[in-house]
mmCIF file of C-alpha atoms and ligand atoms in Angstrom:
data_model
loop_
_atom_site.group_PDB
_atom_site.id
_atom_site.type_symbol
_atom_site.label_atom_id
_atom_site.label_comp_id
_atom_site.label_asym_id
_atom_site.label_seq_id
_atom_site.Cartn_x
_atom_site.Cartn_y
_atom_site.Cartn_z
ATOM 1 C CA MET A 263 73.587 119.409 2.260
ATOM 2 C CA THR A 264 71.974 119.780 -1.134
ATOM 3 C CA LYS A 265 68.611 118.721 -2.453
ATOM 4 C CA HIS A 266 70.581 116.394 -4.717
ATOM 5 C CA ASP A 267 71.404 114.243 -1.669
ATOM 6 C CA PHE A 268 67.730 113.269 -1.348
ATOM 7 C CA CYS A 269 66.355 113.465 -4.894
ATOM 8 C CA HIS A 270 66.603 109.663 -5.224
ATOM 9 C CA VAL A 271 64.651 108.977 -2.003
ATOM 10 C CA ASP A 272 61.175 107.404 -2.260
ATOM 11 C CA THR A 273 60.875 106.017 1.289
ATOM 12 C CA TRP A 274 61.369 108.140 4.414
ATOM 13 C CA VAL A 275 61.966 106.215 7.642
ATOM 14 C CA PHE A 276 61.502 108.035 10.947
ATOM 15 C CA ASP A 277 62.459 106.869 14.396
ATOM 16 C CA LEU A 278 59.908 107.969 16.998
ATOM 17 C CA ASP A 279 61.206 108.846 20.475
ATOM 18 C CA ASN A 280 63.406 111.934 20.617
ATOM 19 C CA THR A 281 63.202 112.178 16.817
ATOM 20 C CA LEU A 282 59.558 113.139 16.123
ATOM 21 C CA TYR A 283 59.516 115.186 19.333
ATOM 22 C CA SER A 284 62.229 117.105 21.144
ATOM 23 C CA PRO A 285 64.329 115.325 23.781
ATOM 24 C CA GLU A 286 63.813 118.511 25.815
ATOM 25 C CA LEU A 287 60.286 117.275 26.550
ATOM 26 C CA ARG A 288 61.913 114.410 28.470
ATOM 27 C CA LEU A 289 59.028 112.107 27.560
ATOM 28 C CA PHE A 290 61.398 109.175 27.410
ATOM 29 C CA ASP A 291 62.324 109.817 31.062
ATOM 30 C CA GLN A 292 58.923 108.408 31.977
ATOM 31 C CA ILE A 293 59.681 105.239 30.040
ATOM 32 C CA GLU A 294 63.150 104.999 31.591
ATOM 33 C CA LEU A 295 61.627 105.157 35.086
ATOM 34 C CA ARG A 296 59.132 102.460 34.166
ATOM 35 C CA MET A 297 61.856 100.265 32.685
ATOM 36 C CA THR A 298 63.898 100.511 35.870
ATOM 37 C CA GLN A 299 60.861 99.774 38.029
ATOM 38 C CA PHE A 300 59.987 96.766 35.875
ATOM 39 C CA VAL A 301 63.525 95.361 36.229
ATOM 40 C CA MET A 302 63.381 95.930 40.014
ATOM 41 C CA ASP A 303 60.026 94.171 40.301
ATOM 42 C CA THR A 304 60.650 91.219 37.997
ATOM 43 C CA LEU A 305 64.288 90.464 38.922
ATOM 44 C CA ASN A 306 63.795 91.421 42.576
ATOM 45 C CA VAL A 307 66.782 93.797 42.613
ATOM 46 C CA ASP A 308 67.269 97.265 44.076
ATOM 47 C CA HIS A 309 67.290 100.524 42.124
ATOM 48 C CA ALA A 310 71.063 100.698 41.689
ATOM 49 C CA GLU A 311 71.317 97.117 40.461
ATOM 50 C CA ALA A 312 68.400 97.628 38.071
ATOM 51 C CA ASN A 313 70.128 100.668 36.560
ATOM 52 C CA ARG A 314 73.411 98.766 36.297
ATOM 53 C CA LEU A 315 71.685 95.894 34.484
ATOM 54 C CA ARG A 316 69.842 98.292 32.189
ATOM 55 C CA ALA A 317 73.099 100.028 31.218
ATOM 56 C CA LEU A 318 74.710 96.644 30.615
ATOM 57 C CA TYR A 319 71.820 95.369 28.480
ATOM 58 C CA TRP A 320 71.659 98.626 26.501
ATOM 59 C CA HIS A 321 75.373 98.276 25.753
ATOM 60 C CA GLU A 322 75.448 94.535 25.028
ATOM 61 C CA HIS A 323 71.975 93.901 23.558
ATOM 62 C CA GLY A 324 70.753 97.301 22.292
ATOM 63 C CA THR A 325 67.815 97.684 24.693
ATOM 64 C CA THR A 326 66.734 96.725 28.198
ATOM 65 C CA LEU A 327 64.071 94.439 26.719
ATOM 66 C CA ALA A 328 66.552 92.560 24.527
ATOM 67 C CA GLY A 329 68.702 91.871 27.597
ATOM 68 C CA LEU A 330 65.706 90.726 29.641
ATOM 69 C CA MET A 331 64.635 88.369 26.852
ATOM 70 C CA ARG A 332 68.082 86.985 26.016
ATOM 71 C CA VAL A 333 69.610 86.803 29.496
ATOM 72 C CA HIS A 334 66.499 86.024 31.542
ATOM 73 C CA GLY A 335 64.223 84.387 28.978
ATOM 74 C CA MET A 336 61.511 86.927 29.678
ATOM 75 C CA ALA A 337 58.430 87.270 27.466
ATOM 76 C CA PRO A 338 58.093 90.773 25.993
ATOM 77 C CA ASP A 339 54.378 91.549 26.225
ATOM 78 C CA GLU A 340 54.041 92.483 29.893
ATOM 79 C CA TYR A 341 57.179 94.657 29.747
ATOM 80 C CA LEU A 342 56.112 96.511 26.606
ATOM 81 C CA ILE A 343 52.671 97.322 28.007
ATOM 82 C CA ALA A 344 54.094 98.435 31.377
ATOM 83 C CA VAL A 345 56.856 100.724 30.123
ATOM 84 C CA HIS A 346 54.764 102.480 27.465
ATOM 85 C CA ASP A 347 51.837 103.349 29.741
ATOM 86 C CA ILE A 348 52.965 106.965 30.093
ATOM 87 C CA ASP A 349 51.477 110.461 30.291
ATOM 88 C CA MET A 350 51.399 111.990 26.786
ATOM 89 C CA SER A 351 50.475 115.497 27.974
ATOM 90 C CA PRO A 352 54.002 116.955 27.425
ATOM 91 C CA LEU A 353 53.491 116.369 23.680
ATOM 92 C CA THR A 354 51.878 119.104 21.610
ATOM 93 C CA PRO A 355 50.805 119.088 17.951
ATOM 94 C CA ASP A 356 53.439 120.260 15.472
ATOM 95 C CA PRO A 357 51.622 121.550 12.366
ATOM 96 C CA ALA A 358 54.890 122.584 10.695
ATOM 97 C CA LEU A 359 56.366 119.108 11.038
ATOM 98 C CA ARG A 360 53.106 117.582 9.823
ATOM 99 C CA ALA A 361 53.195 119.766 6.712
ATOM 100 C CA ARG A 362 56.845 118.940 6.005
ATOM 101 C CA ILE A 363 56.412 115.179 6.350
ATOM 102 C CA THR A 364 53.205 115.249 4.300
ATOM 103 C CA ALA A 365 55.021 117.095 1.512
ATOM 104 C CA LEU A 366 57.745 114.442 1.175
ATOM 105 C CA PRO A 367 57.395 112.438 -2.040
ATOM 106 C CA GLY A 368 56.842 108.696 -1.572
ATOM 107 C CA ARG A 369 56.269 106.488 1.451
ATOM 108 C CA LYS A 370 56.638 107.792 4.979
ATOM 109 C CA ILE A 371 57.041 105.223 7.752
ATOM 110 C CA ILE A 372 57.822 105.123 11.464
ATOM 111 C CA TYR A 373 60.209 102.512 12.847
ATOM 112 C CA THR A 374 60.589 102.514 16.644
ATOM 113 C CA ASN A 375 62.095 100.257 19.286
ATOM 114 C CA GLY A 376 58.828 100.848 21.139
ATOM 115 C CA THR A 377 55.623 99.233 19.911
ATOM 116 C CA ALA A 378 53.467 100.276 16.987
ATOM 117 C CA PRO A 379 50.435 101.054 19.217
ATOM 118 C CA TYR A 380 52.653 103.285 21.368
ATOM 119 C CA ALA A 381 54.044 105.000 18.265
ATOM 120 C CA THR A 382 50.526 105.609 17.008
ATOM 121 C CA ARG A 383 49.607 107.292 20.317
ATOM 122 C CA VAL A 384 52.709 109.507 20.219
ATOM 123 C CA ALA A 385 52.124 110.452 16.594
ATOM 124 C CA ALA A 386 48.522 111.400 17.393
ATOM 125 C CA ALA A 387 49.653 113.572 20.312
ATOM 126 C CA ARG A 388 52.031 115.364 17.930
ATOM 127 C CA GLY A 389 49.247 115.905 15.401
ATOM 128 C CA LEU A 390 50.993 113.523 12.999
ATOM 129 C CA ASP A 391 48.226 110.938 12.790
ATOM 130 C CA GLY A 392 47.183 109.721 9.371
ATOM 131 C CA ILE A 393 50.288 110.899 7.492
ATOM 132 C CA PHE A 394 52.387 107.728 7.751
ATOM 133 C CA ASP A 395 51.943 104.807 5.367
ATOM 134 C CA ALA A 396 53.080 102.280 7.990
ATOM 135 C CA VAL A 397 54.168 102.135 11.625
ATOM 136 C CA TYR A 398 56.638 99.445 12.721
ATOM 137 C CA GLY A 399 57.667 98.565 16.243
ATOM 138 C CA VAL A 400 59.938 96.067 17.924
ATOM 139 C CA GLU A 401 57.160 93.476 17.576
ATOM 140 C CA HIS A 402 57.607 93.522 13.792
ATOM 141 C CA ALA A 403 61.206 92.300 14.135
ATOM 142 C CA GLY A 404 60.540 89.358 16.435
ATOM 143 C CA PHE A 405 61.413 91.710 19.348
ATOM 144 C CA ALA A 406 64.958 92.165 18.105
ATOM 145 C CA PRO A 407 65.729 95.888 18.496
ATOM 146 C CA LYS A 408 67.586 98.456 16.487
ATOM 147 C CA PRO A 409 70.634 98.500 16.178
ATOM 148 C CA ASP A 410 70.581 94.754 15.311
ATOM 149 C CA ALA A 411 70.988 94.124 11.587
ATOM 150 C CA GLU A 412 68.331 91.381 11.736
ATOM 151 C CA ALA A 413 65.826 93.908 13.118
ATOM 152 C CA PHE A 414 66.353 96.359 10.266
ATOM 153 C CA ARG A 415 66.187 93.549 7.712
ATOM 154 C CA ALA A 416 62.909 92.226 9.137
ATOM 155 C CA VAL A 417 61.217 95.626 9.154
ATOM 156 C CA PHE A 418 62.582 96.829 5.821
ATOM 157 C CA ASP A 419 61.650 93.502 4.170
ATOM 158 C CA ALA A 420 58.149 93.715 5.654
ATOM 159 C CA ASP A 421 57.803 97.231 4.276
ATOM 160 C CA GLY A 422 59.295 96.322 0.917
ATOM 161 C CA LEU A 423 61.447 99.444 0.799
ATOM 162 C CA THR A 424 64.519 99.661 -1.415
ATOM 163 C CA ALA A 425 67.460 100.598 0.817
ATOM 164 C CA SER A 426 69.273 102.568 -1.874
ATOM 165 C CA ARG A 427 66.166 104.753 -2.316
ATOM 166 C CA ALA A 428 65.426 105.323 1.378
ATOM 167 C CA ALA A 429 66.491 107.797 4.065
ATOM 168 C CA MET A 430 66.469 107.297 7.822
ATOM 169 C CA PHE A 431 66.029 109.938 10.538
ATOM 170 C CA GLU A 432 67.101 108.892 14.031
ATOM 171 C CA ASP A 433 68.419 110.398 17.276
ATOM 172 C CA ASP A 434 70.552 107.412 18.374
ATOM 173 C CA PRO A 435 73.751 107.368 16.285
ATOM 174 C CA ARG A 436 74.092 103.599 16.804
ATOM 175 C CA ASN A 437 70.850 103.037 14.940
ATOM 176 C CA LEU A 438 72.183 104.628 11.756
ATOM 177 C CA ALA A 439 75.148 102.264 11.266
ATOM 178 C CA VAL A 440 73.235 99.338 9.748
ATOM 179 C CA PRO A 441 70.999 101.570 7.593
ATOM 180 C CA HIS A 442 74.131 103.266 6.246
ATOM 181 C CA ALA A 443 75.703 99.888 5.455
ATOM 182 C CA MET A 444 72.468 98.858 3.699
ATOM 183 C CA GLY A 445 72.622 101.973 1.508
ATOM 184 C CA LEU A 446 70.150 104.358 3.144
ATOM 185 C CA ARG A 447 70.792 108.084 3.426
ATOM 186 C CA THR A 448 71.290 108.726 7.163
ATOM 187 C CA VAL A 449 70.243 111.798 9.136
ATOM 188 C CA HIS A 450 71.125 112.205 12.804
ATOM 189 C CA VAL A 451 68.409 114.250 14.566
ATOM 190 C CA ALA A 452 69.708 115.549 17.902
ATOM 191 C CA PRO A 453 70.712 118.743 19.703
ATOM 192 C CA GLN A 454 74.407 117.880 19.373
ATOM 193 C CA PRO A 455 76.175 116.436 16.313
ATOM 194 C CA HIS A 456 77.882 113.059 16.498
ATOM 195 C CA ARG A 457 80.767 112.579 14.114
ATOM 196 C CA ALA A 458 80.828 109.130 12.523
ATOM 197 C CA ALA A 459 81.417 107.802 9.023
ATOM 198 C CA HIS A 460 77.938 106.267 8.955
ATOM 199 C CA ILE A 461 76.184 109.620 9.489
ATOM 200 C CA HIS A 462 75.603 111.636 6.310
ATOM 201 C CA HIS A 463 73.783 114.597 7.857
ATOM 202 C CA HIS A 464 73.004 116.097 11.241
ATOM 203 C CA THR A 465 70.174 118.409 12.233
ATOM 204 C CA ASP A 466 68.787 119.777 15.486
ATOM 205 C CA ASP A 467 65.637 120.912 13.636
ATOM 206 C CA LEU A 468 63.803 118.150 11.774
ATOM 207 C CA SER A 469 61.153 120.461 10.260
ATOM 208 C CA GLY A 470 63.774 122.890 9.033
ATOM 209 C CA PHE A 471 65.843 120.075 7.577
ATOM 210 C CA LEU A 472 62.886 118.565 5.722
ATOM 211 C CA ALA A 473 62.045 121.992 4.316
ATOM 212 C CA ARG A 474 65.459 122.008 2.626
ATOM 213 C CA VAL A 475 65.497 118.483 1.159
ATOM 214 C CA ILE A 476 62.633 118.862 -1.352
HETATM 215 MG MG1 MG B 759 64.826 107.541 19.347
#
């Protein structure tokens, strides 16, 4: 990687879960448990069947919620409130990451498949409050999730970003395919690399990576 790869970037798009905090904190495990419980309760199925359906919906529709909405006609609000009502205490402030994101030139935004209020709570728990110009959640894309192209288009249009001058940081490799096709610089943030043509860069250290791009 060279600084030249990012010198054209004026909008920095960050996923939230497992990107702005380490997957080692296993925060998302709490959400996973709540998702499974919600499927059990609302579809009246046992634990194994709920997990099978969740895996199926994740594969075919991108998220559990998208499957529940498309296959079962479920409204999103109750689900989104239930699954995001988690304990934030594993999260600790990250002053180094705050400094690196603050130093980036241009707009900094969060785009999560969770909700914007949830993202705001997570960002605050990481000491990253007040440094993002906008926070977008699944509600800003009509509840269509990443990796759907329509979801990215809705959020990027709402933000007004120019794809060819933007970069996206994300832990789920699937969610970098559409941004890459739209012309964004793509950075996979995860402990292990994932080789794919739509991934320009990989890092297991977001702060360290950002320190090298400007
Ligand atoms: Mg994520």
